[in-house]
C-alpha cells in the first residue's frame, strides 16, 4: 500500500511570518496536530508539542512567538508513491510521526501515525515498535 492511499489532504498550513497563535488557531480549528510552514514551498512543520515547548520556554504570549522560533529545522518529506513500510522507516530514522507528502515540489498531503493506525490497525503494534518517543514533548 502507498502513502497516497492513507494520507490526509489538504494540508493545514501557515506562512513563514505567522505567529504561534495563528498556528495553534489553525490546528484547533481544523482539529489537527500540526501545521506545515510555507515560504515559496513547504519548509518546516510545527506540532502541538512544538507549540507547548515553545510557549513553556518563552513564557510569553502565543501572539509574541514566531513560528520560526519553534518550527523544526529539517523538514522530512515523502512522496505519494512511497510504500507505507518505507514511510514508517523514514519516521523511525528521523524520529518523527508526521511526514508531509509532495508531488515534485507541490505539497499534496500529510501522512501521520494516526492515519496509518486508522487505515491499518494491524500495523499499530509495528508502528509502536518502530517509533520511539523523543521524550514527553514529541508529537
XYZ file of C-alpha atoms in Angstrom:
139
model
C 0.000 0.000 0.000
C 1.198 3.503 -0.832
C 1.186 6.784 1.091
C -1.356 8.271 -1.376
C -3.975 5.790 -0.137
C -3.631 6.822 3.507
C -2.507 10.461 3.588
C -4.702 13.367 4.639
C -5.317 16.203 2.230
C -5.399 19.168 2.040
C -2.632 20.025 4.484
C -3.165 22.716 7.091
C -0.507 25.370 6.542
C 0.736 28.704 7.830
C 3.140 31.163 6.282
C 6.686 31.757 7.454
C 5.700 35.073 9.040
C 2.885 33.553 11.162
C 2.801 33.720 14.929
C 2.455 30.683 17.115
C -1.038 31.921 17.990
C -2.025 31.702 14.309
C -0.532 28.225 14.017
C -2.335 26.979 17.141
C -5.610 28.520 15.964
C -5.271 26.681 12.642
C -4.583 23.394 14.441
C -7.558 23.834 16.771
C -9.979 24.932 14.047
C -9.022 22.063 11.750
C -8.549 19.536 14.581
C -5.058 18.532 13.537
C -1.814 18.089 15.423
C 0.464 20.070 13.145
C 0.764 22.755 10.505
C 3.249 22.854 7.661
C 5.117 26.147 7.347
C 5.257 27.574 3.818
C 7.578 30.075 2.209
C 7.920 29.522 -1.539
C 7.102 25.900 -0.718
C 6.982 23.717 2.392
C 9.977 24.462 4.624
C 9.073 23.204 8.085
C 6.436 21.827 10.421
C 5.075 22.937 13.789
C 3.416 20.317 16.002
C 1.308 20.662 19.133
C 4.351 19.631 21.119
C 6.465 22.315 19.445
C 3.816 24.861 20.438
C 3.767 23.659 24.044
C 7.540 23.564 24.272
C 7.921 26.995 22.666
C 5.370 28.543 24.991
C 6.976 26.934 28.017
C 10.480 28.083 27.058
C 9.469 31.596 26.045
C 6.987 32.147 28.851
C 5.225 34.752 26.751
C 2.066 35.082 24.768
C 1.425 32.887 21.729
C 0.950 36.083 19.741
C 4.503 37.170 20.613
C 6.195 33.953 19.461
C 7.056 33.481 15.783
C 6.574 30.051 14.217
C 10.204 30.354 13.139
C 11.161 30.201 16.834
C 9.553 26.786 17.377
C 9.420 25.054 13.982
C 11.596 22.071 13.194
C 14.757 22.905 11.303
C 14.903 19.970 8.899
C 11.666 19.093 7.122
C 11.463 15.412 6.275
C 9.050 14.677 3.432
C 7.870 11.714 1.388
C 6.045 11.146 -1.884
C 2.654 9.704 -2.757
C 4.249 6.629 -4.327
C 6.221 5.704 -1.197
C 5.099 2.496 0.487
C 3.654 2.653 3.999
C 6.541 0.480 5.216
C 9.113 2.878 3.763
C 7.246 5.843 5.270
C 7.388 4.126 8.670
C 11.104 3.509 8.230
C 11.594 7.193 7.395
C 9.635 8.195 10.502
C 11.805 5.911 12.619
C 15.060 7.121 11.085
C 14.189 10.789 11.654
C 12.228 10.273 14.899
C 9.086 11.980 13.574
C 5.439 10.994 13.499
C 4.266 13.158 10.620
C 5.519 13.323 7.034
C 4.357 15.981 4.601
C 3.759 14.465 1.169
C 4.975 16.118 -2.017
C 4.421 15.673 -5.699
C 7.500 17.279 -7.194
C 7.754 20.498 -5.193
C 4.000 20.726 -4.534
C 2.645 19.892 -1.077
C -0.217 17.433 -1.649
C -0.847 15.823 1.733
C 0.485 14.627 5.044
C 0.736 11.153 6.481
C 0.762 10.645 10.220
C 0.999 7.750 12.609
C -2.719 8.284 13.252
C -3.519 7.953 9.536
C -1.648 4.670 9.384
C -3.295 3.359 12.566
C -6.787 4.297 11.337
C -6.344 2.696 7.925
C -4.250 -0.262 9.039
C -4.974 -1.170 12.655
C -2.985 -4.375 12.176
C 0.227 -2.350 11.986
C -0.341 -0.380 15.192
C 1.916 -2.728 17.123
C 4.582 -2.495 14.419
C 4.293 1.297 14.432
C 4.771 1.433 18.195
C 7.895 -0.668 17.876
C 9.298 1.451 15.043
C 8.899 4.887 16.564
C 10.233 5.719 19.992
C 9.101 8.854 21.722
C 11.715 11.591 21.916
C 10.534 12.450 25.419
C 7.324 13.782 26.782
C 7.261 16.591 24.223
C 7.232 14.597 20.979
C 4.149 14.634 18.773
